[in-house]
mmCIF file of C-alpha atoms in Angstrom:
data_model
loop_
_atom_site.group_PDB
_atom_site.id
_atom_site.type_symbol
_atom_site.label_atom_id
_atom_site.label_comp_id
_atom_site.label_asym_id
_atom_site.label_seq_id
_atom_site.Cartn_x
_atom_site.Cartn_y
_atom_site.Cartn_z
ATOM 1 C CA MET W 1 4.272 -1.579 -5.803
ATOM 2 C CA ALA W 2 6.269 0.646 -3.435
ATOM 3 C CA MET W 3 5.256 0.648 0.210
ATOM 4 C CA SER W 4 4.106 4.020 1.531
ATOM 5 C CA ASP W 5 5.228 5.521 4.838
ATOM 6 C CA GLY W 6 1.815 4.682 6.282
ATOM 7 C CA GLU W 7 2.130 1.027 5.317
ATOM 8 C CA ASP W 8 5.684 0.841 6.727
ATOM 9 C CA LYS W 9 4.481 2.391 9.999
ATOM 10 C CA SER W 10 1.653 -0.131 10.245
ATOM 11 C CA GLU W 11 4.219 -2.945 10.516
ATOM 12 C CA LYS W 12 5.008 -1.646 14.010
ATOM 13 C CA LEU W 13 1.383 -1.017 15.010
ATOM 14 C CA LEU W 14 -0.319 -4.163 13.680
ATOM 15 C CA ARG W 15 0.666 -7.787 13.376
ATOM 16 C CA VAL W 16 -0.969 -10.716 11.621
ATOM 17 C CA GLU W 17 -2.128 -13.573 13.841
ATOM 18 C CA LYS W 18 -4.323 -16.600 13.332
ATOM 19 C CA ILE W 19 -7.406 -16.559 15.539
ATOM 20 C CA GLY W 20 -9.535 -19.663 15.970
ATOM 21 C CA GLY W 21 -12.625 -19.592 13.772
ATOM 22 C CA LYS W 22 -11.457 -16.451 11.953
ATOM 23 C CA GLY W 23 -8.173 -17.367 10.300
ATOM 24 C CA ARG W 24 -5.761 -14.506 9.612
ATOM 25 C CA SER W 25 -6.481 -11.424 11.719
ATOM 26 C CA LEU W 26 -4.812 -8.120 12.553
ATOM 27 C CA VAL W 27 -4.103 -7.390 16.210
ATOM 28 C CA ALA W 28 -2.562 -4.406 17.942
ATOM 29 C CA ALA W 29 1.217 -4.866 18.202
ATOM 30 C CA GLU W 30 1.256 -2.105 20.833
ATOM 31 C CA SER W 31 -1.332 -0.059 22.713
ATOM 32 C CA LEU W 32 -3.251 2.136 20.255
ATOM 33 C CA ARG W 33 -4.849 5.487 21.052
ATOM 34 C CA ALA W 34 -8.366 6.515 20.090
ATOM 35 C CA GLY W 35 -8.284 8.387 16.779
ATOM 36 C CA GLN W 36 -4.822 7.099 15.850
ATOM 37 C CA VAL W 37 -4.080 6.377 12.170
ATOM 38 C CA ILE W 38 -2.889 2.766 12.179
ATOM 39 C CA LEU W 39 -2.730 2.066 8.443
ATOM 40 C CA ARG W 40 -2.585 3.990 5.189
ATOM 41 C CA GLU W 41 -2.491 1.779 2.108
ATOM 42 C CA THR W 42 -2.483 2.256 -1.659
ATOM 43 C CA PRO W 43 -4.882 0.053 -3.669
ATOM 44 C CA LEU W 44 -3.919 -3.050 -5.588
ATOM 45 C CA LEU W 45 -6.506 -2.026 -8.149
ATOM 46 C CA LEU W 46 -9.400 0.371 -8.648
ATOM 47 C CA TYR W 47 -12.407 0.095 -10.921
ATOM 48 C CA SER W 48 -15.403 2.233 -11.727
ATOM 49 C CA ALA W 49 -18.744 1.654 -10.006
ATOM 50 C CA PHE W 50 -20.547 2.970 -13.107
ATOM 51 C CA PRO W 51 -22.180 0.424 -15.455
ATOM 52 C CA PHE W 52 -21.358 0.472 -19.162
ATOM 53 C CA LEU W 53 -24.980 1.259 -19.936
ATOM 54 C CA SER W 54 -26.263 4.197 -17.929
ATOM 55 C CA SER W 55 -29.337 6.371 -18.295
ATOM 56 C CA SER W 56 -27.473 9.206 -16.574
ATOM 57 C CA ALA W 57 -24.596 11.294 -17.896
ATOM 58 C CA PRO W 58 -21.134 9.743 -18.353
ATOM 59 C CA SER W 59 -19.033 9.285 -15.248
ATOM 60 C CA PRO W 60 -17.824 12.702 -13.972
ATOM 61 C CA TYR W 61 -14.747 11.076 -12.415
ATOM 62 C CA CYS W 62 -11.226 10.386 -13.629
ATOM 63 C CA GLU W 63 -11.101 6.755 -14.735
ATOM 64 C CA HIS W 64 -7.752 6.216 -12.976
ATOM 65 C CA CYS W 65 -7.784 8.092 -9.657
ATOM 66 C CA PHE W 66 -11.538 8.904 -9.485
ATOM 67 C CA ARG W 67 -11.177 12.584 -8.654
ATOM 68 C CA LEU W 68 -13.853 14.870 -10.044
ATOM 69 C CA LEU W 69 -12.868 15.725 -13.610
ATOM 70 C CA PRO W 70 -11.699 19.286 -14.273
ATOM 71 C CA GLN W 71 -13.006 21.247 -17.253
ATOM 72 C CA SER W 72 -9.721 20.498 -19.009
ATOM 73 C CA ALA W 73 -10.203 16.721 -18.772
ATOM 74 C CA HIS W 74 -8.193 14.422 -21.055
ATOM 75 C CA LYS W 75 -10.508 12.070 -22.969
ATOM 76 C CA CYS W 76 -9.083 8.937 -24.568
ATOM 77 C CA GLN W 77 -8.827 9.718 -28.282
ATOM 78 C CA SER W 78 -9.071 6.056 -29.296
ATOM 79 C CA CYS W 79 -12.160 4.766 -27.500
ATOM 80 C CA SER W 80 -13.672 8.139 -26.403
ATOM 81 C CA LEU W 81 -15.301 6.267 -23.531
ATOM 82 C CA VAL W 82 -13.259 7.388 -20.550
ATOM 83 C CA SER W 83 -11.692 10.634 -19.349
ATOM 84 C CA PHE W 84 -8.792 11.458 -17.064
ATOM 85 C CA CYS W 85 -7.905 14.410 -14.880
ATOM 86 C CA ARG W 86 -4.306 14.713 -16.071
ATOM 87 C CA PRO W 87 -1.796 13.114 -18.487
ATOM 88 C CA ASN W 88 -0.276 10.865 -15.803
ATOM 89 C CA CYS W 89 -3.668 9.251 -15.242
ATOM 90 C CA LEU W 90 -4.270 8.914 -18.992
ATOM 91 C CA ALA W 91 -0.986 6.981 -19.249
ATOM 92 C CA SER W 92 -2.537 4.181 -17.152
ATOM 93 C CA HIS W 93 -5.058 3.480 -19.931
ATOM 94 C CA THR W 94 -3.270 0.639 -21.749
ATOM 95 C CA PRO W 95 -3.993 -0.216 -25.423
ATOM 96 C CA TRP W 96 -5.477 -3.583 -24.421
ATOM 97 C CA LEU W 97 -7.802 -1.996 -21.863
ATOM 98 C CA CYS W 98 -8.828 0.658 -24.395
ATOM 99 C CA GLU W 99 -9.641 -1.950 -27.059
ATOM 100 C CA SER W 100 -11.472 -4.148 -24.555
ATOM 101 C CA LEU W 101 -13.634 -1.295 -23.294
ATOM 102 C CA SER W 102 -14.523 -0.390 -26.879
ATOM 103 C CA TRP W 103 -15.497 -3.954 -27.743
ATOM 104 C CA ILE W 104 -17.589 -4.465 -24.607
ATOM 105 C CA HIS W 105 -19.277 -1.091 -24.977
ATOM 106 C CA GLN W 106 -20.227 -1.917 -28.575
ATOM 107 C CA SER W 107 -21.695 -5.269 -27.592
ATOM 108 C CA SER W 108 -23.114 -4.229 -24.219
ATOM 109 C CA SER W 109 -26.657 -3.451 -25.365
ATOM 110 C CA SER W 110 -27.225 -7.015 -26.501
ATOM 111 C CA ALA W 111 -24.813 -8.802 -24.166
ATOM 112 C CA PHE W 112 -26.182 -7.300 -20.948
ATOM 113 C CA SER W 113 -29.821 -6.972 -22.009
ATOM 114 C CA ASP W 114 -31.016 -9.820 -19.772
ATOM 115 C CA GLN W 115 -28.385 -9.412 -17.053
ATOM 116 C CA PRO W 116 -28.591 -7.446 -13.782
ATOM 117 C CA CYS W 117 -26.746 -4.129 -13.708
ATOM 118 C CA GLN W 118 -24.206 -5.604 -11.303
ATOM 119 C CA ARG W 119 -22.758 -7.725 -14.150
ATOM 120 C CA GLN W 120 -21.454 -4.610 -15.859
ATOM 121 C CA VAL W 121 -19.540 -3.523 -12.755
ATOM 122 C CA GLN W 122 -18.209 -7.072 -12.348
ATOM 123 C CA ALA W 123 -16.979 -6.900 -15.945
ATOM 124 C CA ARG W 124 -15.131 -3.682 -15.090
ATOM 125 C CA PHE W 125 -13.476 -5.436 -12.147
ATOM 126 C CA LEU W 126 -12.339 -8.352 -14.305
ATOM 127 C CA LEU W 127 -10.912 -6.023 -16.946
ATOM 128 C CA SER W 128 -8.953 -4.184 -14.235
ATOM 129 C CA ALA W 129 -7.732 -7.479 -12.766
ATOM 130 C CA TYR W 130 -6.600 -8.823 -16.157
ATOM 131 C CA ASN W 131 -4.895 -5.513 -16.897
ATOM 132 C CA LEU W 132 -3.112 -5.761 -13.536
ATOM 133 C CA ALA W 133 -1.853 -9.224 -14.490
ATOM 134 C CA ALA W 134 -0.243 -7.793 -17.615
ATOM 135 C CA SER W 135 1.200 -4.639 -16.018
ATOM 136 C CA SER W 136 2.227 -6.035 -12.612
ATOM 137 C CA PRO W 137 2.254 -9.865 -12.346
ATOM 138 C CA SER W 138 3.417 -9.722 -8.710
ATOM 139 C CA ASP W 139 0.442 -7.553 -7.700
ATOM 140 C CA PHE W 140 -1.856 -9.919 -9.599
ATOM 141 C CA GLN W 141 -0.504 -12.826 -7.566
ATOM 142 C CA THR W 142 -1.157 -10.788 -4.411
ATOM 143 C CA LEU W 143 -4.745 -10.313 -5.576
ATOM 144 C CA LEU W 144 -5.099 -14.065 -6.061
ATOM 145 C CA SER W 145 -3.750 -14.652 -2.535
ATOM 146 C CA LEU W 146 -6.638 -12.761 -0.910
ATOM 147 C CA GLN W 147 -9.474 -14.565 0.799
ATOM 148 C CA GLY W 148 -12.542 -15.327 -1.304
ATOM 149 C CA ASN W 149 -14.841 -18.337 -1.327
ATOM 150 C CA VAL W 150 -15.710 -19.522 -4.839
ATOM 151 C CA ASN W 151 -18.763 -21.257 -3.363
ATOM 152 C CA HIS W 152 -20.239 -17.793 -2.753
ATOM 153 C CA THR W 153 -19.800 -16.818 -6.427
ATOM 154 C CA ASP W 154 -22.793 -16.979 -8.747
ATOM 155 C CA SER W 155 -21.784 -19.675 -11.258
ATOM 156 C CA ASP W 156 -24.104 -18.244 -13.921
ATOM 157 C CA ALA W 157 -22.417 -14.839 -13.536
ATOM 158 C CA ALA W 158 -18.943 -16.395 -13.744
ATOM 159 C CA ASN W 159 -19.828 -18.373 -16.878
ATOM 160 C CA PHE W 160 -21.473 -15.376 -18.566
ATOM 161 C CA LEU W 161 -18.584 -13.007 -17.832
ATOM 162 C CA HIS W 162 -15.940 -15.543 -18.816
ATOM 163 C CA SER W 163 -17.679 -16.126 -22.145
ATOM 164 C CA LEU W 164 -18.051 -12.385 -22.703
ATOM 165 C CA LEU W 165 -14.440 -11.494 -21.916
ATOM 166 C CA SER W 166 -12.889 -14.455 -23.709
ATOM 167 C CA ALA W 167 -13.358 -12.418 -26.899
ATOM 168 C CA VAL W 168 -10.852 -9.781 -25.736
ATOM 169 C CA CYS W 169 -8.019 -12.275 -25.066
ATOM 170 C CA PRO W 170 -6.584 -11.076 -21.728
ATOM 171 C CA PRO W 171 -2.832 -10.493 -22.216
ATOM 172 C CA PHE W 172 -1.201 -12.354 -19.357
ATOM 173 C CA PRO W 173 0.745 -15.597 -18.852
ATOM 174 C CA VAL W 174 -1.709 -17.172 -16.370
ATOM 175 C CA PRO W 175 -4.068 -19.642 -18.134
ATOM 176 C CA PHE W 176 -7.370 -17.894 -18.840
ATOM 177 C CA SER W 177 -10.129 -20.214 -17.630
ATOM 178 C CA PRO W 178 -13.644 -20.217 -16.140
ATOM 179 C CA GLU W 179 -12.055 -21.280 -12.846
ATOM 180 C CA LEU W 180 -9.806 -18.200 -12.810
ATOM 181 C CA THR W 181 -12.758 -15.924 -13.604
ATOM 182 C CA ALA W 182 -14.780 -17.455 -10.755
ATOM 183 C CA ALA W 183 -11.821 -17.135 -8.364
ATOM 184 C CA LEU W 184 -11.320 -13.464 -9.250
ATOM 185 C CA LEU W 185 -15.011 -12.693 -8.773
ATOM 186 C CA ALA W 186 -14.814 -14.296 -5.327
ATOM 187 C CA LYS W 187 -11.806 -12.112 -4.431
ATOM 188 C CA GLY W 188 -13.619 -8.993 -5.625
ATOM 189 C CA LYS W 189 -16.815 -9.801 -3.753
ATOM 190 C CA ALA W 190 -15.029 -10.428 -0.447
ATOM 191 C CA ASN W 191 -12.466 -7.632 -0.535
ATOM 192 C CA ALA W 192 -13.728 -4.565 -2.434
ATOM 193 C CA PHE W 193 -14.161 -1.283 -0.557
ATOM 194 C CA GLY W 194 -16.476 1.383 -1.931
ATOM 195 C CA LEU W 195 -14.988 4.822 -2.594
ATOM 196 C CA MET W 196 -17.878 7.147 -1.828
ATOM 197 C CA GLU W 197 -18.632 10.759 -2.621
ATOM 198 C CA PRO W 198 -16.954 12.861 0.116
ATOM 199 C CA PHE W 199 -19.397 14.213 2.683
ATOM 200 C CA SER W 200 -20.210 17.901 2.580
ATOM 201 C CA ALA W 201 -22.988 20.109 3.923
ATOM 202 C CA SER W 202 -24.253 20.645 0.367
ATOM 203 C CA ASN W 203 -24.917 16.935 -0.235
ATOM 204 C CA GLU W 204 -25.985 16.035 3.303
ATOM 205 C CA LYS W 205 -29.535 15.112 2.246
ATOM 206 C CA LYS W 206 -28.620 13.536 -1.090
ATOM 207 C CA PRO W 207 -28.106 9.788 -1.590
ATOM 208 C CA ILE W 208 -24.464 8.832 -1.044
ATOM 209 C CA ARG W 209 -22.903 8.282 -4.464
ATOM 210 C CA LEU W 210 -20.474 5.443 -5.070
ATOM 211 C CA ARG W 211 -17.588 6.420 -7.348
ATOM 212 C CA ALA W 212 -15.459 3.307 -7.519
ATOM 213 C CA TYR W 213 -14.275 0.177 -5.765
ATOM 214 C CA GLY W 214 -10.769 -0.433 -4.458
ATOM 215 C CA ILE W 215 -9.018 -3.589 -3.290
ATOM 216 C CA TYR W 216 -6.306 -3.222 -0.652
ATOM 217 C CA HIS W 217 -3.952 -6.018 0.353
ATOM 218 C CA LYS W 218 -3.345 -5.553 4.080
ATOM 219 C CA THR W 219 -6.718 -3.936 4.748
ATOM 220 C CA SER W 220 -8.386 -7.095 3.430
ATOM 221 C CA ILE W 221 -7.065 -8.966 6.488
ATOM 222 C CA PHE W 222 -9.201 -6.952 8.927
ATOM 223 C CA ASN W 223 -12.124 -9.051 10.160
ATOM 224 C CA HIS W 224 -15.672 -7.799 10.604
ATOM 225 C CA ASP W 225 -17.271 -6.733 13.857
ATOM 226 C CA CYS W 226 -20.757 -5.260 14.148
ATOM 227 C CA LEU W 227 -19.287 -2.985 16.853
ATOM 228 C CA PRO W 228 -15.862 -2.249 15.338
ATOM 229 C CA ASN W 229 -12.942 -0.568 17.087
ATOM 230 C CA ALA W 230 -11.617 1.009 13.855
ATOM 231 C CA LEU W 231 -13.012 2.596 10.714
ATOM 232 C CA SER W 232 -11.911 3.404 7.162
ATOM 233 C CA ARG W 233 -12.085 6.792 5.455
ATOM 234 C CA PHE W 234 -11.876 8.135 1.887
ATOM 235 C CA ASP W 235 -12.966 11.748 2.475
ATOM 236 C CA TYR W 236 -9.895 13.142 0.747
ATOM 237 C CA ILE W 237 -10.514 11.537 -2.663
ATOM 238 C CA ASP W 238 -10.702 14.936 -4.421
ATOM 239 C CA SER W 239 -7.434 16.138 -2.900
ATOM 240 C CA ALA W 240 -4.533 17.038 -5.177
ATOM 241 C CA SER W 241 -2.142 14.537 -3.586
ATOM 242 C CA ASP W 242 -1.195 11.348 -5.410
ATOM 243 C CA GLY W 243 -2.448 9.255 -2.484
ATOM 244 C CA ASN W 244 -6.027 10.472 -2.913
ATOM 245 C CA ASN W 245 -7.413 6.918 -3.231
ATOM 246 C CA ASP W 246 -5.424 5.446 -0.335
ATOM 247 C CA ILE W 247 -7.468 3.867 2.408
ATOM 248 C CA ILE W 248 -6.865 5.214 5.911
ATOM 249 C CA ILE W 249 -7.696 3.103 8.960
ATOM 250 C CA ARG W 250 -8.160 4.938 12.249
ATOM 251 C CA THR W 251 -9.049 3.582 15.695
ATOM 252 C CA ILE W 252 -12.373 4.656 17.211
ATOM 253 C CA TYR W 253 -11.249 4.199 20.812
ATOM 254 C CA ASP W 254 -8.232 2.905 22.739
ATOM 255 C CA VAL W 255 -7.178 -0.617 21.768
ATOM 256 C CA PRO W 256 -4.867 -2.517 24.166
ATOM 257 C CA GLN W 257 -1.859 -4.448 22.884
ATOM 258 C CA GLY W 258 -2.839 -7.908 21.642
ATOM 259 C CA ARG W 259 -6.510 -7.018 20.995
ATOM 260 C CA GLU W 260 -7.865 -7.742 17.515
ATOM 261 C CA VAL W 261 -8.596 -4.670 15.403
ATOM 262 C CA CYS W 262 -11.833 -4.980 13.396
ATOM 263 C CA LEU W 263 -13.814 -2.978 10.863
ATOM 264 C CA SER W 264 -17.504 -3.142 10.058
ATOM 265 C CA TYR W 265 -18.006 -4.450 6.514
ATOM 266 C CA LEU W 266 -21.483 -2.909 6.467
ATOM 267 C CA PRO W 267 -23.139 0.393 7.454
ATOM 268 C CA LEU W 268 -23.554 0.499 11.223
ATOM 269 C CA ASN W 269 -27.203 1.539 10.957
ATOM 270 C CA MET W 270 -28.326 -1.629 9.158
ATOM 271 C CA THR W 271 -30.865 -3.746 11.012
ATOM 272 C CA TYR W 272 -29.729 -7.014 12.576
ATOM 273 C CA LEU W 273 -31.611 -9.207 10.091
ATOM 274 C CA SER W 274 -30.405 -7.223 7.061
ATOM 275 C CA ARG W 275 -26.827 -7.260 8.345
ATOM 276 C CA ARG W 276 -26.953 -10.989 9.057
ATOM 277 C CA LYS W 277 -28.310 -11.733 5.563
ATOM 278 C CA ARG W 278 -25.634 -9.612 3.815
ATOM 279 C CA LEU W 279 -22.777 -11.068 5.862
ATOM 280 C CA LEU W 280 -23.860 -14.608 5.049
ATOM 281 C CA GLU W 281 -24.443 -13.974 1.333
ATOM 282 C CA ASP W 282 -21.379 -11.837 0.633
ATOM 283 C CA TYR W 283 -18.795 -13.155 3.094
ATOM 284 C CA GLY W 284 -20.060 -16.509 4.329
ATOM 285 C CA ASN W 285 -20.079 -15.195 7.926
ATOM 286 C CA LYS W 286 -22.872 -16.209 10.270
ATOM 287 C CA CYS W 287 -23.452 -13.242 12.566
ATOM 288 C CA ASP W 288 -24.450 -14.114 16.124
#
């Protein structure tokens, strides 16, 4: 995957260091100004936040870049399950992914009948990860290198999803195993960022809608802080540029050289007890 100008620039602004009790961390390589863009990064992979079975209308977003679909959307003629905003996005829909989506959609009513809705989104993540392994083995190895504690993965979920997806024979050279499925689920749980509906005055009082999840290599190194000095943004997801699903990291206030740069993994308005519970369950972090 080619490095963008924003990623190249970040090499001068941020450096990776090991911090006691935290492991790999990103610190300011030079003094950073409040409001400064310190990283712009393209995703390793993206996957829909919509379950296979939904009582609402089909996803109104492009299955590749997750822009709002235009009236002239391009629907896959083989599976008829997903639509794309333009031909370039449709080209990302590989034959294996198309066949796998069809098979899972046909069996989803019975397969997911006694499973929580989250399983369907996890299945989407695994399909995207397996597809990445076939299309870009080096990026798949990068995904496997991310942090993620298998001990925080639901073993029942891993076993169910591995059994379900074993029928579609993932097309990659890495041995397909329950251990690999569990490891991937751990990576997804610890590193996925939600791509939300852009804020506007018209939807100010509506629930914030989640479009998709993205996993970003360098961004995954940022540690959590309940009072972060940087934040991530996706407000431009409906823009016409090809980098519409990049993640942009911007400082909130001045950060001196050598200071660790942190994000908040959770909404800042969560209560202490709720935040502490989520951090422990999802990331294994004990918040003090």
